[in-house]
Tab-separated table of N, CA and C in Angstrom:
chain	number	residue	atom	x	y	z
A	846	UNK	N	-0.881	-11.097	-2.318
A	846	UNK	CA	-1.758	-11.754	-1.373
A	846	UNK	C	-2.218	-10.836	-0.257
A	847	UNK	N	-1.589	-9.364	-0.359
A	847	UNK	CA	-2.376	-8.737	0.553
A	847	UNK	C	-3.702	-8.046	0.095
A	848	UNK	N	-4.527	-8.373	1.051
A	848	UNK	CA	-6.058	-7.985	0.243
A	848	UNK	C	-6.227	-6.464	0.009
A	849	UNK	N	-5.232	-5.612	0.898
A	849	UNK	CA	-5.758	-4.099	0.609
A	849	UNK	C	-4.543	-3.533	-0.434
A	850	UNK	N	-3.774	-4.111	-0.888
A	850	UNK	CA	-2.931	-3.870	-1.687
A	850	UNK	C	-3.131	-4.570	-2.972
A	851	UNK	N	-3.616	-5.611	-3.601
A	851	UNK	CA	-4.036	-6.226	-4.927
A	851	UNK	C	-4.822	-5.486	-5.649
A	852	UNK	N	-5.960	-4.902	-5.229
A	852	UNK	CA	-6.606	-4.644	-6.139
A	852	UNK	C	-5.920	-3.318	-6.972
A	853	UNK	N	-4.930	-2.548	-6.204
A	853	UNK	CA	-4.105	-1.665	-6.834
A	853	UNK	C	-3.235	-2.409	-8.131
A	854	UNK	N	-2.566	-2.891	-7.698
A	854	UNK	CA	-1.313	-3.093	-8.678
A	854	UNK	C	-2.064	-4.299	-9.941
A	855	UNK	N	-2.877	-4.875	-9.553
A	855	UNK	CA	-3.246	-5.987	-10.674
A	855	UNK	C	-4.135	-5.874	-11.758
A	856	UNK	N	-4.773	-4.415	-11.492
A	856	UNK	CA	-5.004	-3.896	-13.082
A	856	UNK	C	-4.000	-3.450	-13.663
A	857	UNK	N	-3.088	-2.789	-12.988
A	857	UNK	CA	-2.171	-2.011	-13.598
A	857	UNK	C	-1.175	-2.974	-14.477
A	858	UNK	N	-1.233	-4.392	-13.894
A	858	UNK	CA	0.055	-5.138	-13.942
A	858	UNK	C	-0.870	-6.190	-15.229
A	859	UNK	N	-1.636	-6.068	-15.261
A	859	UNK	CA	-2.787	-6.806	-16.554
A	859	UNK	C	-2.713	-5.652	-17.658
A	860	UNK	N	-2.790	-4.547	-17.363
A	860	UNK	CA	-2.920	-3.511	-18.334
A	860	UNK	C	-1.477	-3.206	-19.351
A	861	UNK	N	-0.951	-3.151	-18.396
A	861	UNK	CA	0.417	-3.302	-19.074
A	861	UNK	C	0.549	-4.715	-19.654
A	862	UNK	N	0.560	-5.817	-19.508
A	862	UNK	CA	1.155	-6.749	-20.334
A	862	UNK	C	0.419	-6.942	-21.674
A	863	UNK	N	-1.226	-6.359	-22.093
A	863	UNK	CA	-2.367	-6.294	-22.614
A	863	UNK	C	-1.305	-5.383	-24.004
A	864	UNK	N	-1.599	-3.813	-23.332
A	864	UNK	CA	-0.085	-2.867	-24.276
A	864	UNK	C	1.006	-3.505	-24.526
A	865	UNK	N	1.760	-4.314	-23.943
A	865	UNK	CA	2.956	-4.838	-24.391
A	865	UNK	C	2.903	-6.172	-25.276
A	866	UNK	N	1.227	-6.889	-25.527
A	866	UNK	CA	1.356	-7.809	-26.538
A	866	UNK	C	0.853	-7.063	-27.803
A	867	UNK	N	-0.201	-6.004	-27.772
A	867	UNK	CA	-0.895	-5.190	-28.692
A	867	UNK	C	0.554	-4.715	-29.605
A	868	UNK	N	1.343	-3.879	-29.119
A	868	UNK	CA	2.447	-3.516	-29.688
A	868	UNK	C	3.360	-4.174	-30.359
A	869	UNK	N	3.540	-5.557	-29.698
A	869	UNK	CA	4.476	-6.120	-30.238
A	869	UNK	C	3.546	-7.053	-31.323
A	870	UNK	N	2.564	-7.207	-31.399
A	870	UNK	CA	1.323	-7.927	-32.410
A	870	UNK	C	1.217	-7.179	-33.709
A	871	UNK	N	1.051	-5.526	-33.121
A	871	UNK	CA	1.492	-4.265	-34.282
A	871	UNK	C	2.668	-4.412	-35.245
A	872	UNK	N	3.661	-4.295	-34.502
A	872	UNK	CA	4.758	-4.480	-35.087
A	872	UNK	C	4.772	-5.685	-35.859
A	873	UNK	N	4.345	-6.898	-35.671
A	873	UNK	CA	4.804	-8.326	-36.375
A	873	UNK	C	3.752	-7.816	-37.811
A	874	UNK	N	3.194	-7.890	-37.541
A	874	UNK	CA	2.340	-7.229	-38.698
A	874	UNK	C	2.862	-6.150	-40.357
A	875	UNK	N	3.964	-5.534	-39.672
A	875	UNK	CA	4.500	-4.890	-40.601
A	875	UNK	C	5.041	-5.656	-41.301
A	876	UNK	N	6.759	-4.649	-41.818
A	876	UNK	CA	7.388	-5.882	-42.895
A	876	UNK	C	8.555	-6.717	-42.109
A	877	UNK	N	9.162	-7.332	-42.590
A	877	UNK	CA	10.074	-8.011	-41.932
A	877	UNK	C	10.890	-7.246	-40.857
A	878	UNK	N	11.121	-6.176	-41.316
A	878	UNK	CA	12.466	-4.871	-40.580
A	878	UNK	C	11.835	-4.620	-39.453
A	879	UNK	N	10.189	-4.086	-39.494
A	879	UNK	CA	9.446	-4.255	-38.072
A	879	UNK	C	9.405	-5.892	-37.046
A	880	UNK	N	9.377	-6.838	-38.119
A	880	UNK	CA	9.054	-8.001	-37.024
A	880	UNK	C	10.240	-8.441	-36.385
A	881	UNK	N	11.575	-7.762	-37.122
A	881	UNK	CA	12.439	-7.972	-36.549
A	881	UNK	C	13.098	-6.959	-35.314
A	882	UNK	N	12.292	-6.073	-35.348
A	882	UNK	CA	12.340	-4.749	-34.327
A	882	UNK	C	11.515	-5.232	-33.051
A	883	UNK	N	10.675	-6.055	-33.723
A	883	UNK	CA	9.956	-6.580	-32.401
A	883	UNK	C	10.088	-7.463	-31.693
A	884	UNK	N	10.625	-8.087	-32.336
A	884	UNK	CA	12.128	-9.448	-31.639
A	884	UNK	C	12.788	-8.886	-30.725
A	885	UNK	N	13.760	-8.136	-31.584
A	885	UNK	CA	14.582	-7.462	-30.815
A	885	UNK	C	13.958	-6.509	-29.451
A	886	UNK	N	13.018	-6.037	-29.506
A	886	UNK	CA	13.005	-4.823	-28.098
A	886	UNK	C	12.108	-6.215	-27.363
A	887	UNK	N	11.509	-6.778	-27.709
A	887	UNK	CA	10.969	-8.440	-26.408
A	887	UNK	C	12.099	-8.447	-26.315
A	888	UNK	N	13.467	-8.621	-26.064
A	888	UNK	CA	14.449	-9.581	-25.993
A	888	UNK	C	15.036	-8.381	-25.145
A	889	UNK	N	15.378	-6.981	-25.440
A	889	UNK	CA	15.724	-5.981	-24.904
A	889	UNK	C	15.088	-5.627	-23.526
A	890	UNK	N	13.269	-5.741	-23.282
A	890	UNK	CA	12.943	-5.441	-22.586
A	890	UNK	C	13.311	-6.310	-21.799
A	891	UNK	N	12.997	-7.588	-22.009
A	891	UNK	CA	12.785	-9.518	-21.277
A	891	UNK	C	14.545	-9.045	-20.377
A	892	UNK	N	15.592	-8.615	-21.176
A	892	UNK	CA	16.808	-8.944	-20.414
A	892	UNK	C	16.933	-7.395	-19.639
A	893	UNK	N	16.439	-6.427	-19.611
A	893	UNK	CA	16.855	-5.259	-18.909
A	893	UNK	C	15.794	-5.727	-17.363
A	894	UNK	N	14.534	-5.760	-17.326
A	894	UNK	CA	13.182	-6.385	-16.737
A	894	UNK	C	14.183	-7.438	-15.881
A	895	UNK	N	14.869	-8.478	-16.268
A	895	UNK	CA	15.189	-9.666	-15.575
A	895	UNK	C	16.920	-9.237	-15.332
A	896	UNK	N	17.680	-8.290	-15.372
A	896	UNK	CA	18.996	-8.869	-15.250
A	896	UNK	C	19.506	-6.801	-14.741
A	897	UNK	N	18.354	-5.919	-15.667
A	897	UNK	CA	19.102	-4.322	-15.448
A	897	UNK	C	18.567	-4.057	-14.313
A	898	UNK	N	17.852	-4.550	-13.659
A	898	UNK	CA	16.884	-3.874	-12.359
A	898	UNK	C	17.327	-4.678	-11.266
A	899	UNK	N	18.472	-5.407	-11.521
A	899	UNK	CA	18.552	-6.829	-10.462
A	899	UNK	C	18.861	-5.868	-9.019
A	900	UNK	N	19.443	-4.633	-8.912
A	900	UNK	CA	20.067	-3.972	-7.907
A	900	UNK	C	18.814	-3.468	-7.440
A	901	UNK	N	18.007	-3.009	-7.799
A	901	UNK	CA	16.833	-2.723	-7.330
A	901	UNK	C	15.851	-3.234	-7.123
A	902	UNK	N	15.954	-4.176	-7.643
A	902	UNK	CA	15.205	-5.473	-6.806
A	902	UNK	C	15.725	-6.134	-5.931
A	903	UNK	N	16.670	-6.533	-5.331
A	903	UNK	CA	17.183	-7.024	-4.598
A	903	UNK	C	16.748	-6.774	-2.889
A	904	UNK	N	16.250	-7.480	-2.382
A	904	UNK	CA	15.655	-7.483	-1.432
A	904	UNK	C	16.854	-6.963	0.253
A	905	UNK	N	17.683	-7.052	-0.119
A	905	UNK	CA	18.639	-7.248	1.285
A	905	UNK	C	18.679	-6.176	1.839
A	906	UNK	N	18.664	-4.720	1.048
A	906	UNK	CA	18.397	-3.454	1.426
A	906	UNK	C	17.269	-2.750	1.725
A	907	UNK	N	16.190	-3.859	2.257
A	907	UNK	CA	14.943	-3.483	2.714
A	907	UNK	C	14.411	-3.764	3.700
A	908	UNK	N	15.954	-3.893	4.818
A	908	UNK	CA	15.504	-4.264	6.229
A	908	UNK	C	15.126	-3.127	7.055
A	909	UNK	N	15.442	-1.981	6.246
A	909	UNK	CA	14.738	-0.454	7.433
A	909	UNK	C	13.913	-0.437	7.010
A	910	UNK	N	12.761	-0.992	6.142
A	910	UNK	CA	11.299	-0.437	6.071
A	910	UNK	C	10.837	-1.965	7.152
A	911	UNK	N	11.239	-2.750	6.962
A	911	UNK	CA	10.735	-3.915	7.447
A	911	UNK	C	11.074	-4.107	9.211
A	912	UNK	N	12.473	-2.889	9.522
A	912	UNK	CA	12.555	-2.694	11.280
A	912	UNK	C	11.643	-1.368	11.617
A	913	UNK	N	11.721	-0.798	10.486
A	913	UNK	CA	10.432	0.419	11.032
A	913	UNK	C	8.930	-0.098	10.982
A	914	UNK	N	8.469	-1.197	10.658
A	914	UNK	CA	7.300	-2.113	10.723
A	914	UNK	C	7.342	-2.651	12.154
A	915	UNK	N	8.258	-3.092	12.562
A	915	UNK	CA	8.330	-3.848	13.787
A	915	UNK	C	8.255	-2.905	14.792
A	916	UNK	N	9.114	-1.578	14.731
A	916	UNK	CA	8.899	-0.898	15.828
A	916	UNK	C	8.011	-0.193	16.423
A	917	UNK	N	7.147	-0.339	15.046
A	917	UNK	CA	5.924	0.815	15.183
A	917	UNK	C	4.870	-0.486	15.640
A	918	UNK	N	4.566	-1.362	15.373
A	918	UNK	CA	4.034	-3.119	16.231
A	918	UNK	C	4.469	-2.795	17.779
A	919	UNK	N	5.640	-2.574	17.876
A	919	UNK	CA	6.002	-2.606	19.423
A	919	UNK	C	5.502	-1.722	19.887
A	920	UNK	N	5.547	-0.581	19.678
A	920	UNK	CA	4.274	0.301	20.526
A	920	UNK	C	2.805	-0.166	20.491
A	921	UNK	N	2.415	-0.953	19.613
A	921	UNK	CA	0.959	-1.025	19.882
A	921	UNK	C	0.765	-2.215	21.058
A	922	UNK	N	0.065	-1.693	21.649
A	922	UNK	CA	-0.940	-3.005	22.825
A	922	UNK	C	-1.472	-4.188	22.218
A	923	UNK	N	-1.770	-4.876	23.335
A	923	UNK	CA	-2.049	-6.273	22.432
A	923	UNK	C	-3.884	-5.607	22.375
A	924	UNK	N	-4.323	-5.868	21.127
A	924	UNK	CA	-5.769	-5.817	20.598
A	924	UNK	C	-5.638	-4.626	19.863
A	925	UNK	N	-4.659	-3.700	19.787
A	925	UNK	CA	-4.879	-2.205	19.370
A	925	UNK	C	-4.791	-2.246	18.073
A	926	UNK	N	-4.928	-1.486	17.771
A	926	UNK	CA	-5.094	-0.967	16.113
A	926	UNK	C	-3.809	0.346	15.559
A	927	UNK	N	-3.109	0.171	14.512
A	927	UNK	CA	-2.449	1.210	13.928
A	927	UNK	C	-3.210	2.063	12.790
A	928	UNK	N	-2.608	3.191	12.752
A	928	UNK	CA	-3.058	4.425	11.968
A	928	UNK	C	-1.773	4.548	11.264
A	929	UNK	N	-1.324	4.133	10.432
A	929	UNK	CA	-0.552	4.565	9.335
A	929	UNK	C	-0.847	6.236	8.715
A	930	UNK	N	0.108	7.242	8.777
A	930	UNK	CA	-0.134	8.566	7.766
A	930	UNK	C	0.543	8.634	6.662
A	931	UNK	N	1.448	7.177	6.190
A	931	UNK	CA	1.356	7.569	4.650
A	931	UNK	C	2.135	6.443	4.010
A	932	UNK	N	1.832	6.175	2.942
A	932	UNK	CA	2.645	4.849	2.307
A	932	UNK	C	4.395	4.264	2.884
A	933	UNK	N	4.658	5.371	3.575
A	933	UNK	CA	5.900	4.377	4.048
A	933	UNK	C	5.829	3.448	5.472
A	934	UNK	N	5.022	4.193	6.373
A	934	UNK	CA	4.765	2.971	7.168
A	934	UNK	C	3.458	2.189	6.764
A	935	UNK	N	2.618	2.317	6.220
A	935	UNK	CA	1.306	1.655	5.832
A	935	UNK	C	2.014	0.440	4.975
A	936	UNK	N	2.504	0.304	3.851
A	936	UNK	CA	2.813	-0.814	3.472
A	936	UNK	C	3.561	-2.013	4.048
A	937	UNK	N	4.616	-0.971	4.680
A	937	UNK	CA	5.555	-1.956	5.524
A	937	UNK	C	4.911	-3.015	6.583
A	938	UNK	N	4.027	-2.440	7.043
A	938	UNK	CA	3.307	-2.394	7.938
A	938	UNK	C	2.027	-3.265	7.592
A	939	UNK	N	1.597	-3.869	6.265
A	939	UNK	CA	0.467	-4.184	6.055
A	939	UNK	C	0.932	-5.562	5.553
A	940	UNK	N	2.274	-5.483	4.951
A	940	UNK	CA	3.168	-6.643	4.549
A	940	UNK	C	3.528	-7.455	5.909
A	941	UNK	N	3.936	-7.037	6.725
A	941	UNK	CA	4.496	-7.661	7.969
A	941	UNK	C	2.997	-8.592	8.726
A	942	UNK	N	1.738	-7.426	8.354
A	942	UNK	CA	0.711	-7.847	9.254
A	942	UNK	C	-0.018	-9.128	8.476
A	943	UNK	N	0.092	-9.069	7.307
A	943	UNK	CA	-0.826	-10.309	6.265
A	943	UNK	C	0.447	-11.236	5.666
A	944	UNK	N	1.342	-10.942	4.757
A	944	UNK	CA	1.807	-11.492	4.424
A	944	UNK	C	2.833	-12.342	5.594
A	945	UNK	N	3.589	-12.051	6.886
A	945	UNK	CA	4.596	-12.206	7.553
A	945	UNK	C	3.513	-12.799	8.900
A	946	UNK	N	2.233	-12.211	9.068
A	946	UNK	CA	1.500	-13.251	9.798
A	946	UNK	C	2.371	-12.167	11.204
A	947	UNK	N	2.219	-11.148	10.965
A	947	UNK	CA	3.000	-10.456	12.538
A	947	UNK	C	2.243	-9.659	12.960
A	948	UNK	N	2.201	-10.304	14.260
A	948	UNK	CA	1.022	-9.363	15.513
A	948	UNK	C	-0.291	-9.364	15.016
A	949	UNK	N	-0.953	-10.769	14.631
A	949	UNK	CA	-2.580	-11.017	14.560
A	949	UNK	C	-3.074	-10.344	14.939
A	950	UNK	N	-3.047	-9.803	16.148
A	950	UNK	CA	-3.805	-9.380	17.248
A	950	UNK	C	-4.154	-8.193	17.269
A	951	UNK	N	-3.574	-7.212	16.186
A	951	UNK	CA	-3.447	-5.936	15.624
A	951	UNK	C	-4.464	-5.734	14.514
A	952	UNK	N	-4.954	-4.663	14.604
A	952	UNK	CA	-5.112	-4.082	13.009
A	952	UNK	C	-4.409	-3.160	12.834
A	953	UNK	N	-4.414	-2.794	10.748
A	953	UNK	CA	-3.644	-2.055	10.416
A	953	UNK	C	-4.421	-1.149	9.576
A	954	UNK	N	-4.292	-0.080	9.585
A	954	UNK	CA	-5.134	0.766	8.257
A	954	UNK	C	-4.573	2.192	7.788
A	955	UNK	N	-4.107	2.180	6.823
A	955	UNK	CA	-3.715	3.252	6.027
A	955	UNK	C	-4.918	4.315	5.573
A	956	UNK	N	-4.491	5.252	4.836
A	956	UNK	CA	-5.453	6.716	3.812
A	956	UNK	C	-6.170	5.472	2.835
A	957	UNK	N	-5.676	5.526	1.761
A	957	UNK	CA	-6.974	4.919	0.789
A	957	UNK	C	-6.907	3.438	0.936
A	958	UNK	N	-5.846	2.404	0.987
A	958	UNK	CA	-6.194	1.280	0.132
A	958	UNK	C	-7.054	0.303	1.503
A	959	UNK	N	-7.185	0.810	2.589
A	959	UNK	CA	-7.710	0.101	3.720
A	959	UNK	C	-8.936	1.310	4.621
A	960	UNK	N	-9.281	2.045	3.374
A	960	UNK	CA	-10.546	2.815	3.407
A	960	UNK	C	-12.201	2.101	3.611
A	961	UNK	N	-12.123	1.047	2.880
A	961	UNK	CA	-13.467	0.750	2.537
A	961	UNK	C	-13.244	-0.416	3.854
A	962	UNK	N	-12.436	-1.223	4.222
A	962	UNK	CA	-12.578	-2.060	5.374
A	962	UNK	C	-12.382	-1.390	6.464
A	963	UNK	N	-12.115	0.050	6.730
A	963	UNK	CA	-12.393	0.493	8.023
A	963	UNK	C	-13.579	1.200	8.205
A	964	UNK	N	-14.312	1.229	7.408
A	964	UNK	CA	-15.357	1.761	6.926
A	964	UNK	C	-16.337	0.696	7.599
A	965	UNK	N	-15.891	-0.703	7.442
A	965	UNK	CA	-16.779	-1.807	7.454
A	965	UNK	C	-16.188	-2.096	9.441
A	966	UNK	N	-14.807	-2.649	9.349
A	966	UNK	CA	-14.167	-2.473	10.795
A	966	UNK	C	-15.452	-1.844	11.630
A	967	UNK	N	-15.564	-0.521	11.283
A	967	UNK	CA	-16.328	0.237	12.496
A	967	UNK	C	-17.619	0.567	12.184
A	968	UNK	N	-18.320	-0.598	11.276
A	968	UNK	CA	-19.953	-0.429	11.738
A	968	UNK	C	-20.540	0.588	10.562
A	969	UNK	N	-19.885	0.842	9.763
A	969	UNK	CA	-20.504	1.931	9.322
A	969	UNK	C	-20.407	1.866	7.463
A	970	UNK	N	-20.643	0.642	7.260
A	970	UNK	CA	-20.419	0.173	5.861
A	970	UNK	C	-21.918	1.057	4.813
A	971	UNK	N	-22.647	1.328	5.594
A	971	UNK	CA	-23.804	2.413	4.826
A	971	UNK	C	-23.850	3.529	5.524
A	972	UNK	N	-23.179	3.748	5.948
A	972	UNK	CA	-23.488	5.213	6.753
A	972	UNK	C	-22.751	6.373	6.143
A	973	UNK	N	-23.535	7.302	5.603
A	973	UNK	CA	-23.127	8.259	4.848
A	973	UNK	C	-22.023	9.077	5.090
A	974	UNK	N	-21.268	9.942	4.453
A	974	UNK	CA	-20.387	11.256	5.249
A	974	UNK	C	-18.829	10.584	5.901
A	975	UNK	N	-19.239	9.260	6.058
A	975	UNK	CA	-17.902	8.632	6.288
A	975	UNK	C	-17.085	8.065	4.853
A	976	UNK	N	-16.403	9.109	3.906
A	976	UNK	CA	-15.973	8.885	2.764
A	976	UNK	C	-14.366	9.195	2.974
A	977	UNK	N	-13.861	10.036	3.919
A	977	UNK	CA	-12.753	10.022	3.965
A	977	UNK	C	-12.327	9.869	5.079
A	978	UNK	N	-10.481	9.240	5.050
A	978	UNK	CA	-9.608	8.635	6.508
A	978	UNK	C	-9.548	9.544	7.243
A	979	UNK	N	-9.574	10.922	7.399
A	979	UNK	CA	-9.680	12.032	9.007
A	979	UNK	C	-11.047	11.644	9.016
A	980	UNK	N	-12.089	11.471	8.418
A	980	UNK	CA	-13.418	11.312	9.024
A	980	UNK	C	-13.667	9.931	9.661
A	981	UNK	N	-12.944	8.985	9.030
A	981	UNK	CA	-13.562	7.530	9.886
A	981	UNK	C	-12.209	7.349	11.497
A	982	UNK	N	-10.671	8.433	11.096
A	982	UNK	CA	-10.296	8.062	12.123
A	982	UNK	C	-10.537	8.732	13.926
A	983	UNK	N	-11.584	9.858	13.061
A	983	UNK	CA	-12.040	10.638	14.194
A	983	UNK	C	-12.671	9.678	14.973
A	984	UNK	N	-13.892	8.954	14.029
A	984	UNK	CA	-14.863	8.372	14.575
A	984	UNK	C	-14.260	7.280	15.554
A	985	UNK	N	-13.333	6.664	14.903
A	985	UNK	CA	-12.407	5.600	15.740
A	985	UNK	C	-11.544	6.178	17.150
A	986	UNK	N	-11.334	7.604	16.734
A	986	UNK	CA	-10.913	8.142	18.580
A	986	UNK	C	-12.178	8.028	19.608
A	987	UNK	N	-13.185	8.770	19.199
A	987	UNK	CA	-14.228	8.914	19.810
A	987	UNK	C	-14.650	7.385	19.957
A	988	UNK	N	-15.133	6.685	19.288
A	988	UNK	CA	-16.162	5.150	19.598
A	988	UNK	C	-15.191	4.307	19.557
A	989	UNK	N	-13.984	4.088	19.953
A	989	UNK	CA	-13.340	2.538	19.697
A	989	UNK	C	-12.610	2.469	20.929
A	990	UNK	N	-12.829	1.197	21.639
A	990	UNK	CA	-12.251	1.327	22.931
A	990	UNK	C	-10.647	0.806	22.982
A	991	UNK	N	-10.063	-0.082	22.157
A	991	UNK	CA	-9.165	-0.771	21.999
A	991	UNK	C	-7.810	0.592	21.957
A	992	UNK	N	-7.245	0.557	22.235
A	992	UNK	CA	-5.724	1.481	22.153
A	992	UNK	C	-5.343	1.347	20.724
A	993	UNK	N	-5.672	3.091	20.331
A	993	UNK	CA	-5.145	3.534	19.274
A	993	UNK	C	-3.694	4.096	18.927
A	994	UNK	N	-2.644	3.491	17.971
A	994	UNK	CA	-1.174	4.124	17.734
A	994	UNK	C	-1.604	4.439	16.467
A	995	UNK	N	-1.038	5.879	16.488
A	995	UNK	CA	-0.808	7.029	14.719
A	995	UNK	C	0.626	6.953	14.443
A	996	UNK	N	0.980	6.300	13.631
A	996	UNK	CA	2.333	6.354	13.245
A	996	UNK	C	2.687	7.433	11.990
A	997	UNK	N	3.631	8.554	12.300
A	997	UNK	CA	3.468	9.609	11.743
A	997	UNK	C	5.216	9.626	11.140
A	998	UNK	N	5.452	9.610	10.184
A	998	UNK	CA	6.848	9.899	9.856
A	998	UNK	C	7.399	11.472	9.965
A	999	UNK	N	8.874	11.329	10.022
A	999	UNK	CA	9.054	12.782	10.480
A	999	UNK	C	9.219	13.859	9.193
A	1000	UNK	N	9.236	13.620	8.150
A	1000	UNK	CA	9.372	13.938	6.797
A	1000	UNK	C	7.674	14.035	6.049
A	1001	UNK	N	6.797	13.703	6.972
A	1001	UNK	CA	5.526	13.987	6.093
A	1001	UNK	C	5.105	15.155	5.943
A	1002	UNK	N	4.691	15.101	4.556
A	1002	UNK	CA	4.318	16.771	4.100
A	1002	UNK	C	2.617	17.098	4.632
A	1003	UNK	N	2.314	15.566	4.619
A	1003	UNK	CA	0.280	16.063	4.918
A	1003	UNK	C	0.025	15.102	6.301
A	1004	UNK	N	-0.666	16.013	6.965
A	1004	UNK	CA	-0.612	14.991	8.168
A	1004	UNK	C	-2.514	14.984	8.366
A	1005	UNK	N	-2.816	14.034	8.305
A	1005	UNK	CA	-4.290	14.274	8.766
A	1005	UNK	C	-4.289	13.735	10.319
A	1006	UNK	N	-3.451	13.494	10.272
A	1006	UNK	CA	-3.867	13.056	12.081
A	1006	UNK	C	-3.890	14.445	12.757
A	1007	UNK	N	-3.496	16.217	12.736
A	1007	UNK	CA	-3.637	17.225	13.237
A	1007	UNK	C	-5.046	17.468	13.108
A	1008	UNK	N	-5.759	17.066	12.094
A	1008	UNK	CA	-7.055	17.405	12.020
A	1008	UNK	C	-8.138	16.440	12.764
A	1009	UNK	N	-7.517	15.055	13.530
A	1009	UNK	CA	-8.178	14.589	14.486
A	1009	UNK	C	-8.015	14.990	15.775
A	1010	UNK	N	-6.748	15.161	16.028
A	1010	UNK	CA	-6.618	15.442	17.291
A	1010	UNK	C	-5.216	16.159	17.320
A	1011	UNK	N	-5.990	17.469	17.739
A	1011	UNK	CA	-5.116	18.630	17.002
A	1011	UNK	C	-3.865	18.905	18.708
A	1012	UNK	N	-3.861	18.169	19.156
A	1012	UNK	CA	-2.992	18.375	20.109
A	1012	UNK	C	-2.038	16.774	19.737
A	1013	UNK	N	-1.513	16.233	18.879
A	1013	UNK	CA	-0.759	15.313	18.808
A	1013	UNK	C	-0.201	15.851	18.076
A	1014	UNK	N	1.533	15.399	18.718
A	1014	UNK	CA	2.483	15.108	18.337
A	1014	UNK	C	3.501	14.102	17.669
């Protein structure tokens, strides 16, 4: 249900189940020894999918992406906008803001998947040359009056926020 995050995962997550009936449709097709191979790995995948991943799915160990969401909210002003530099605070961060309904009053925008709505955000939905995030977040230092936070992890290998404003830390 988050709008800048769906359109990622739901081809991917259609595409795959598309391969996983094709294959197992393949297989029934053969002779018995195949349709029974294909029983068997549905039944293999169905219980590893629902019962081998349970530890990693398990939600309880995902309260530091979800307190590093909040803290990086607490620095922003009320009306301001965040700059995410890379999928670990951008998601956390985009989940808390749409799905969790935290800090309305905020925007949030990551590198690609919240490209084309900041694009739109700041006026500039036909305006050429604005194709990449150091180019639209320049534009957003310079023309946006609202208080801007760059949330930068300390482990990032690419930082485009040096190439906006090459004196941040």
């Amino acid at each position: 249900l988050i709008p800048d995050i769906t359109p990622y995962f739901l081809p991917s997550l259609m595409i795959a189940v598309v391969w996983i009936a094709e294959l197992l449709h393949w297989l029934t097709l053969r002779s018995r020894i195949w349709a029974g191979a294909a029983v068997a790995s549905a039944l293999v995948i169905t219980t590893i999918t629902a019962a081998g991943n349970f530890a990693r799915c398990d939600i309880s160990d995902r309260y530091g992406a979800e307190q590093y969401a909040q803290d990086l909210f607490e620095r922003v002003p009320e009306g301001g906008t965040l700059f995410c530099g890379t999928d670990n605070s951008m998601f956390p961060a985009l989940y808390l803001h749409y799905a969790e309904n935290y800090r309305p009053d905020c925007k949030v925008y990551g590198h690609l998947p919240t490209l084309t709505r900041l694009r739109e955000d700041l006026g500039l939905r036909t305006t050429p040359g604005f194709n990449k995030f150091p180019d639209l977040m320049r534009y957003a230092v310079a023309h946006v009056e609202a208080p801007l936070v760059f949330a930068r992890e300390p482990m990032q290998y690419a930082n485009d926020f040096r190439t906006i404003v090459p004196t941040l830390f």
